Short mmCIF file of C-alpha atoms in Angstrom, two decimals:
data_model
loop_
_atom_site.label_atom_id
_atom_site.label_comp_id
_atom_site.label_asym_id
_atom_site.label_seq_id
_atom_site.Cartn_x
_atom_site.Cartn_y
_atom_site.Cartn_z
CA MET A 751 87.81 136.82 75.85
CA THR A 752 91.16 136.92 74.02
CA LYS A 753 94.63 136.87 74.87
CA ILE A 754 95.75 139.27 77.65
CA SER A 755 98.08 142.16 76.36
CA LEU A 756 101.52 141.58 78.36
CA ASP A 757 103.38 145.84 78.18
CA ALA A 758 106.70 145.90 76.80
CA GLU A 759 108.09 146.21 80.14
CA GLU A 760 106.19 143.05 81.38
CA LEU A 761 107.15 141.05 78.76
CA THR A 762 111.13 142.09 78.96
CA PHE A 763 110.99 141.03 82.38
CA LEU A 764 109.74 137.92 82.03
CA LYS A 765 112.11 137.38 78.86
CA ASN A 766 114.92 138.14 81.44
CA LEU A 767 113.63 135.73 84.17
CA ARG A 768 113.39 133.05 81.71
CA HIS A 769 117.06 133.83 80.76
CA ASP A 770 118.40 133.50 84.28
CA LEU A 771 116.64 130.53 85.03
CA HIS A 772 118.07 129.42 82.12
CA THR A 773 121.55 129.99 82.77
CA HIS A 774 121.36 128.70 86.60
CA PRO A 775 119.59 125.65 85.87
CA GLU A 776 119.14 123.13 89.12
CA LEU A 777 118.32 119.76 89.27
CA GLY A 778 115.27 117.94 90.95
CA PHE A 779 114.96 118.71 94.84
CA GLU A 780 118.32 121.10 94.27
CA GLU A 781 115.95 124.17 93.07
CA VAL A 782 116.99 126.33 96.15
CA ARG A 783 117.55 129.20 94.20
CA THR A 784 114.77 128.97 91.60
CA SER A 785 112.07 128.42 94.33
CA ALA A 786 113.93 131.21 96.34
CA ILE A 787 113.20 133.74 93.13
CA VAL A 788 109.81 132.66 92.81
CA ALA A 789 108.86 133.08 96.02
CA ASP A 790 110.33 136.64 96.31
CA LEU A 791 107.84 137.46 93.13
CA LEU A 792 104.60 136.10 94.53
CA LYS A 793 105.52 137.57 97.71
CA GLU A 794 105.87 141.12 95.70
CA ALA A 795 102.94 140.48 93.96
CA GLY A 796 100.64 140.11 97.14
CA VAL A 797 100.65 135.97 96.93
CA THR A 798 100.17 133.94 99.74
CA ILE A 799 103.15 131.54 99.60
CA HIS A 800 104.49 128.14 101.37
CA ARG A 801 107.29 126.95 100.98
CA GLY A 802 108.65 123.02 101.66
CA LEU A 803 106.45 120.82 99.92
CA GLY A 804 108.53 118.26 98.34
CA GLY A 805 111.41 119.96 99.94
CA THR A 806 112.30 122.79 97.70
CA GLY A 807 108.18 123.18 96.38
CA ILE A 808 106.45 126.57 96.31
CA VAL A 809 102.78 126.63 96.54
CA GLY A 810 101.17 130.27 95.71
CA THR A 811 97.49 131.19 96.44
CA LEU A 812 95.67 134.02 95.55
CA THR A 813 91.71 134.15 96.68
CA ASN A 814 89.30 136.79 95.45
CA GLY A 815 85.61 137.28 96.44
CA ASN A 816 83.64 134.64 98.06
CA GLY A 817 83.69 131.89 95.35
CA PRO A 818 83.66 128.41 96.67
CA ARG A 819 85.41 126.96 93.65
CA ARG A 820 89.41 126.25 93.86
CA ILE A 821 91.85 125.21 91.16
CA GLY A 822 95.25 124.18 90.68
CA LEU A 823 97.61 125.76 88.21
CA ARG A 824 101.56 123.29 87.93
CA ALA A 825 104.34 124.56 87.18
CA ASP A 826 107.80 122.47 87.20
CA MET A 827 110.88 123.70 87.72
CA ASP A 828 114.02 121.49 87.44
CA ALA A 829 116.47 121.00 84.77
CA LEU A 830 118.58 117.75 83.74
CA ALA A 831 121.79 116.65 83.81
CA MET A 832 123.14 116.91 80.66
CA PRO A 833 125.31 119.61 78.91
CA GLU A 834 124.39 122.52 77.06
CA THR A 835 126.00 122.38 73.53
CA ALA A 836 124.24 125.31 72.03
CA ASP A 837 125.77 128.64 72.19
CA ARG A 838 123.62 131.60 73.35
CA PRO A 839 123.86 134.54 75.72
CA TYR A 840 122.12 132.84 78.75
CA LYS A 841 123.76 129.37 78.03
CA SER A 842 123.85 127.41 81.30
CA SER A 843 126.77 128.42 83.55
CA VAL A 844 126.74 125.10 85.55
CA PRO A 845 128.31 122.09 83.92
CA GLY A 846 126.33 119.07 82.90
CA LYS A 847 123.42 120.85 83.99
CA MET A 848 120.69 122.47 81.56
CA HIS A 849 116.66 123.27 81.23
CA ALA A 850 116.40 120.73 77.90
CA CYS A 851 112.49 119.99 78.46
CA GLY A 852 111.75 124.00 79.16
CA HIS A 853 110.82 124.24 82.73
CA ASP A 854 112.60 127.62 82.77
CA GLY A 855 109.67 128.62 80.90
CA HIS A 856 107.11 126.99 82.44
CA THR A 857 107.96 128.46 85.85
CA THR A 858 108.03 131.80 84.17
CA LEU A 859 104.56 131.41 82.31
CA LEU A 860 103.14 130.52 85.65
CA ALA A 861 104.99 133.17 87.55
CA GLY A 862 103.68 135.79 84.83
CA ALA A 863 100.14 134.38 85.33
CA ALA A 864 100.57 135.03 88.89
CA ARG A 865 101.11 138.31 88.99
CA TYR A 866 98.92 139.64 86.44
CA LEU A 867 96.27 138.06 88.19
CA ALA A 868 97.28 139.88 91.46
CA ARG A 869 97.09 143.23 89.51
CA THR A 870 93.47 142.39 87.73
CA ARG A 871 91.86 140.04 90.10
CA ASN A 872 89.34 139.43 87.63
CA PHE A 873 87.96 136.32 89.05
CA ASN A 874 85.64 135.27 91.58
CA GLY A 875 87.44 131.97 94.26
CA THR A 876 90.76 130.59 95.00
CA VAL A 877 93.68 129.90 92.83
CA HIS A 878 97.13 127.95 94.10
CA PHE A 879 99.71 128.33 91.74
CA ILE A 880 101.88 124.85 92.22
CA PHE A 881 105.78 125.31 91.56
CA GLN A 882 106.52 121.43 91.67
CA PRO A 883 110.30 120.63 92.12
CA ALA A 884 111.90 117.06 90.55
CA GLU A 885 109.57 116.43 87.60
CA GLU A 886 112.23 114.28 86.01
CA GLY A 887 112.12 111.18 87.14
CA ARG A 888 113.02 111.91 90.82
CA GLY A 889 109.38 111.74 92.29
CA GLY A 890 108.68 115.55 92.99
CA ALA A 891 104.89 115.34 92.32
CA ARG A 892 104.73 112.20 94.43
CA LYS A 893 106.38 113.91 97.72
CA MET A 894 104.23 116.95 97.40
CA VAL A 895 101.26 115.34 97.51
CA GLU A 896 103.01 113.00 100.41
CA ASP A 897 103.75 116.15 102.06
CA GLY A 898 100.07 116.88 102.17
CA LEU A 899 99.55 119.08 99.09
CA PHE A 900 95.69 118.51 98.70
CA ASP A 901 95.27 118.67 102.44
CA LEU A 902 96.23 121.87 102.83
CA PHE A 903 95.52 123.80 99.49
CA PRO A 904 92.56 121.63 98.46
CA CYS A 905 91.54 121.60 94.50
CA ASP A 906 88.55 120.58 92.63
CA ALA A 907 90.52 120.64 89.76
CA VAL A 908 94.36 120.71 88.78
CA TYR A 909 95.80 121.73 85.85
CA GLY A 910 99.52 121.40 83.63
CA LEU A 911 100.96 122.66 81.13
CA HIS A 912 103.94 121.53 78.60
CA ASN A 913 105.65 123.20 75.78
CA MET A 914 105.60 121.22 72.21
CA PRO A 915 108.24 121.67 69.55
CA GLY A 916 106.67 121.33 66.37
CA LEU A 917 103.42 123.32 67.29
CA ALA A 918 103.46 127.03 66.72
CA VAL A 919 103.73 129.27 69.31
CA ASP A 920 100.21 130.57 69.09
CA GLU A 921 98.95 127.33 68.87
CA MET A 922 97.99 124.63 71.63
CA ALA A 923 96.57 120.73 71.56
CA VAL A 924 93.97 120.15 74.35
CA THR A 925 92.55 116.23 74.32
CA ALA A 926 90.37 114.29 76.75
CA GLY A 927 91.98 111.01 77.85
CA PRO A 928 95.45 109.41 77.64
CA GLN A 929 97.89 112.26 76.92
CA LEU A 930 101.36 110.58 78.50
CA ALA A 931 102.14 106.85 79.44
CA SER A 932 102.88 105.18 82.54
CA SER A 933 106.65 105.34 83.01
CA ASP A 934 108.16 101.99 84.95
CA SER A 935 111.70 100.43 84.91
CA TRP A 936 112.72 96.62 85.21
CA LYS A 937 115.47 94.83 85.78
CA VAL A 938 116.34 91.33 85.41
CA VAL A 939 119.45 89.00 86.46
CA PHE A 940 120.10 85.88 85.26
CA LYS A 941 122.41 83.75 87.14
CA GLY A 942 124.29 81.05 85.62
CA VAL A 943 127.37 79.21 86.35
CA GLY A 944 130.54 81.07 84.76
CA THR A 945 132.96 78.47 83.48
CA HIS A 946 135.82 78.59 80.65
CA GLY A 947 134.76 80.00 77.32
CA ALA A 948 136.01 76.89 75.57
CA LYS A 949 134.07 74.76 77.92
CA PRO A 950 130.70 75.85 78.10
CA HIS A 951 128.91 72.54 79.00
CA LEU A 952 130.60 72.65 82.67
CA GLY A 953 128.64 75.72 83.33
CA LYS A 954 125.43 77.30 82.67
CA ASP A 955 125.37 80.20 80.25
CA PRO A 956 123.33 83.16 81.05
CA VAL A 957 124.67 85.20 77.92
CA THR A 958 122.67 82.33 75.96
CA ALA A 959 119.83 83.00 77.83
CA CYS A 960 120.06 86.98 77.67
CA GLY A 961 120.05 86.70 73.81
CA HIS A 962 116.66 84.41 73.63
CA PHE A 963 115.23 86.95 76.22
CA LEU A 964 115.98 89.75 74.55
CA ALA A 965 114.61 88.20 71.17
CA SER A 966 111.53 87.50 72.50
CA LEU A 967 110.93 90.37 74.53
CA GLN A 968 108.90 92.12 71.97
CA THR A 969 106.43 89.16 71.79
CA VAL A 970 104.92 90.70 75.18
CA VAL A 971 103.79 93.99 73.14
CA GLY A 972 103.46 92.21 69.74
CA ARG A 973 101.45 88.80 70.94
CA VAL A 974 100.35 89.20 74.57
CA VAL A 975 98.69 92.96 75.08
CA ASP A 976 95.83 93.86 73.16
CA PRO A 977 96.91 95.10 69.74
CA LEU A 978 94.20 98.19 70.29
CA GLN A 979 96.17 98.88 73.79
CA PRO A 980 99.50 100.73 73.26
CA ALA A 981 102.39 99.63 74.79
CA VAL A 982 106.05 99.80 74.54
CA VAL A 983 108.68 97.43 76.23
CA SER A 984 112.29 98.32 75.68
CA ALA A 985 115.50 96.61 76.97
CA CYS A 986 118.18 99.80 77.42
CA SER A 987 121.12 98.34 79.41
CA VAL A 988 122.62 95.04 79.17
CA HIS A 989 125.67 94.29 81.05
CA ALA A 990 127.64 90.61 80.83
CA GLY A 991 130.93 89.35 81.72
CA ASP A 992 134.52 91.81 80.82
CA PRO A 993 136.10 92.49 77.54
CA ASN A 994 139.15 92.16 78.88
CA ALA A 995 138.49 88.17 79.75
CA LEU A 996 136.65 87.13 76.40
CA ASN A 997 137.74 83.44 77.20
CA VAL A 998 135.53 83.69 80.53
CA ILE A 999 131.65 82.97 80.76
CA PRO A 1000 130.15 84.77 83.13
CA ASP A 1001 128.07 83.63 86.03
CA PHE A 1002 125.28 86.65 85.40
CA VAL A 1003 124.15 88.88 83.24
CA GLU A 1004 122.18 92.11 83.72
CA ILE A 1005 119.55 93.63 82.03
CA GLY A 1006 117.71 96.77 82.33
CA GLY A 1007 114.82 98.85 80.79
CA THR A 1008 111.74 100.98 80.56
CA ALA A 1009 107.87 99.67 80.05
CA ARG A 1010 105.32 102.25 79.03
CA ALA A 1011 101.22 101.97 78.87
CA TYR A 1012 98.26 104.40 78.72
CA SER A 1013 96.01 102.15 81.05
CA PRO A 1014 96.86 100.77 84.74
CA ALA A 1015 95.46 96.96 82.89
CA VAL A 1016 98.10 97.12 80.49
CA ARG A 1017 100.90 98.71 83.09
CA ASP A 1018 99.69 95.68 85.13
CA GLN A 1019 100.18 93.42 82.35
CA LEU A 1020 103.53 94.46 81.47
CA GLU A 1021 104.84 93.68 84.55
CA ALA A 1022 103.29 90.17 84.62
CA GLU A 1023 104.84 89.26 81.26
CA ILE A 1024 108.47 90.37 81.28
CA GLY A 1025 108.57 88.63 84.62
CA ARG A 1026 106.89 85.39 83.02
CA LEU A 1027 109.41 85.83 80.20
CA ALA A 1028 112.38 85.97 82.31
CA ARG A 1029 111.34 83.59 84.29
CA GLY A 1030 110.52 80.85 81.56
CA VAL A 1031 113.78 81.46 79.82
CA ALA A 1032 115.76 80.61 82.91
CA VAL A 1033 113.88 77.63 83.45
CA MET A 1034 114.61 76.51 79.78
CA PHE A 1035 118.37 77.22 80.29
CA GLY A 1036 118.71 76.05 83.89
CA ILE A 1037 119.71 78.84 85.71
CA THR A 1038 117.53 81.51 87.72
CA ALA A 1039 116.26 84.87 87.17
CA ASP A 1040 115.75 87.58 89.30
CA TYR A 1041 113.17 89.99 88.11
CA ASP A 1042 112.21 93.49 89.58
CA PHE A 1043 109.41 95.85 88.25
CA ILE A 1044 109.83 99.47 89.44
CA ARG A 1045 106.46 101.41 89.27
CA ARG A 1046 107.38 104.97 89.02
CA ILE A 1047 105.08 107.01 87.32
CA PRO A 1048 101.22 106.21 86.29
CA PRO A 1049 99.93 107.27 83.03
CA VAL A 1050 98.76 110.82 82.68
CA VAL A 1051 95.07 110.86 81.41
CA ASN A 1052 92.72 113.79 81.17
CA ASN A 1053 89.51 114.32 82.78
CA PRO A 1054 86.60 114.96 79.99
CA ASP A 1055 84.93 117.59 82.29
CA VAL A 1056 87.81 119.56 83.36
CA THR A 1057 89.10 119.53 79.88
CA GLU A 1058 86.63 121.14 77.95
CA ARG A 1059 87.25 123.88 80.57
CA ALA A 1060 90.69 124.18 79.42
CA LEU A 1061 89.70 123.61 75.67
CA ALA A 1062 87.88 126.77 76.20
CA ALA A 1063 90.35 128.85 77.78
CA ALA A 1064 92.70 127.51 75.14
CA ARG A 1065 90.48 128.84 72.35
CA ALA A 1066 89.73 131.90 73.88
CA VAL A 1067 93.17 132.77 73.81
CA CYS A 1068 94.09 130.97 70.29
CA GLY A 1069 90.88 131.17 68.44
CA ASN A 1070 90.66 128.09 65.79
CA LYS A 1071 94.35 127.16 66.43
CA VAL A 1072 93.69 124.41 68.93
CA ARG A 1073 93.91 120.89 68.19
CA THR A 1074 91.74 118.77 69.60
CA ASP A 1075 93.21 115.61 67.61
CA PHE A 1076 97.06 115.84 69.10
CA PRO A 1077 98.22 112.24 69.77
CA PRO A 1078 99.26 111.06 73.15
CA SER A 1079 103.27 111.02 73.68
CA THR A 1080 104.82 107.81 74.88
CA ALA A 1081 107.22 110.03 77.45
CA GLY A 1082 105.48 110.55 81.00
CA ASP A 1083 105.40 113.19 83.33
CA ASP A 1084 104.53 113.00 87.21
CA PHE A 1085 101.83 115.39 87.14
CA ALA A 1086 100.03 112.23 86.85
CA PHE A 1087 100.24 111.71 90.99
CA PHE A 1088 98.32 115.42 90.96
CA SER A 1089 95.45 114.03 88.50
CA GLN A 1090 95.07 110.68 90.05
CA GLU A 1091 94.13 113.02 93.33
CA VAL A 1092 92.12 115.66 92.03
CA PRO A 1093 90.45 115.75 88.48
CA GLY A 1094 93.12 117.32 85.96
CA SER A 1095 94.08 118.23 82.67
CA TYR A 1096 97.30 118.28 80.82
CA VAL A 1097 97.65 120.74 78.08
CA TRP A 1098 100.66 121.36 75.62
CA LEU A 1099 101.61 125.01 74.21
CA GLY A 1100 103.57 125.28 70.83
CA ASN A 1101 106.89 126.07 71.09
CA GLY A 1102 107.58 126.57 67.31
CA PRO A 1103 109.63 124.61 64.78
CA ALA A 1104 112.21 122.47 66.12
CA VAL A 1105 115.30 124.54 65.50
CA ASP A 1106 118.24 122.69 64.21
CA GLY A 1107 115.98 119.28 64.97
CA ALA A 1108 116.41 119.90 68.95
CA LEU A 1109 113.86 118.42 70.62
CA HIS A 1110 113.25 118.02 74.58
CA HIS A 1111 116.19 116.62 76.37
CA ASN A 1112 118.21 117.77 73.26
CA THR A 1113 121.63 119.33 74.33
CA ALA A 1114 120.60 122.30 71.93
CA TYR A 1115 117.03 122.71 73.16
CA ASP A 1116 115.27 126.03 74.37
CA PHE A 1117 112.45 127.46 75.42
CA ASN A 1118 110.97 129.90 72.65
CA ASP A 1119 110.20 133.17 74.22
CA ALA A 1120 107.63 134.10 71.76
CA ALA A 1121 105.24 131.53 73.72
CA ILE A 1122 105.29 133.77 76.62
CA GLU A 1123 102.15 135.48 75.83
CA THR A 1124 100.46 132.99 74.63
CA GLY A 1125 101.42 130.97 77.89
CA VAL A 1126 100.74 133.72 80.37
CA SER A 1127 97.48 134.23 78.60
CA PHE A 1128 96.15 130.60 78.81
CA TRP A 1129 96.85 130.50 82.41
CA VAL A 1130 94.99 133.69 83.18
CA ARG A 1131 91.56 132.99 81.04
CA LEU A 1132 91.90 129.69 82.62
CA THR A 1133 91.62 131.22 85.99
CA GLU A 1134 89.30 133.86 85.07
CA GLY A 1135 86.77 131.00 83.26
CA GLU A 1136 87.05 128.42 85.95
CA LEU A 1137 86.63 130.97 88.75
CA ALA A 1138 84.08 133.15 86.86
CA GLY A 1139 81.45 135.10 88.95
#
């Protein structure tokens, strides 16, 4: 097997589709226009569609022959709440919203693969095309699972794909094991007794306690977590007092941040240790601490057997330009909710150089149209290989 050949007309169609989606970005659970376009394209191709999972989610089903195996292919559809600064003909037409992570490209790739497979039908079994809403932190995958995704559309394996700047457009990375970290949030509120800034002895100062907490926070990773187990704890928000009242020690300080891990055990450890530190500092300063750890997205860990099949498809398309030593990312992806239910594999598709330094979630970022043929080819060859015979 090799890369499929998209004729000029189809390639132009897919590029125009991608540009149209880029021009009209929609945030998570708001993908009404996007999902309508996807549904129409799938129906026109002869793919059976189901709408409404996760609100705006779409699942297209294509069965050929009598093969018993069933697979799911996932593309995310949502954009980000951020402005687009780069000037391009298909620039976002919606202020404050843009496709800064390439989900317009992901949607296009899977739609293109569905169209191709519906025409050629060179497989024996069932493929479910899963167009997921709200990947960007709003819980779309979890919602689809809760709405019965795998009850309605049973899968023996599920696959995800994400573009990656820095890899060439004819290059992929496929690796077993951890791919993306858990993505959780935490909040600490130190509650003291406010007083005049000139008379600190009459109150209980939560600001000083906050300073000790922040200075000690990295000991969770540096001195508690096994050094062979990657983890990240970052404080990303601190709110205390009023800049117009610089002679007032406030009653409370609010701190918030993120925690990342590649294993459930370390994830549990981060939750426990951040709380232990907060409560310990509070005791030391004679104040109280309210602590909340918000579990958002589990880690994405690739199943070895499923990943071997993804690797075979990637090598069929990209030859020796497939990396099997690609390092995991500390970013998160709620594909994890799918691969917790069904054995899964998450792969990386090259997006070419980071133009002007524009990486994911940058206001100048753009999916690379030159990767369309490689991405569509991967989905097609994966389906044909998984559902052979």
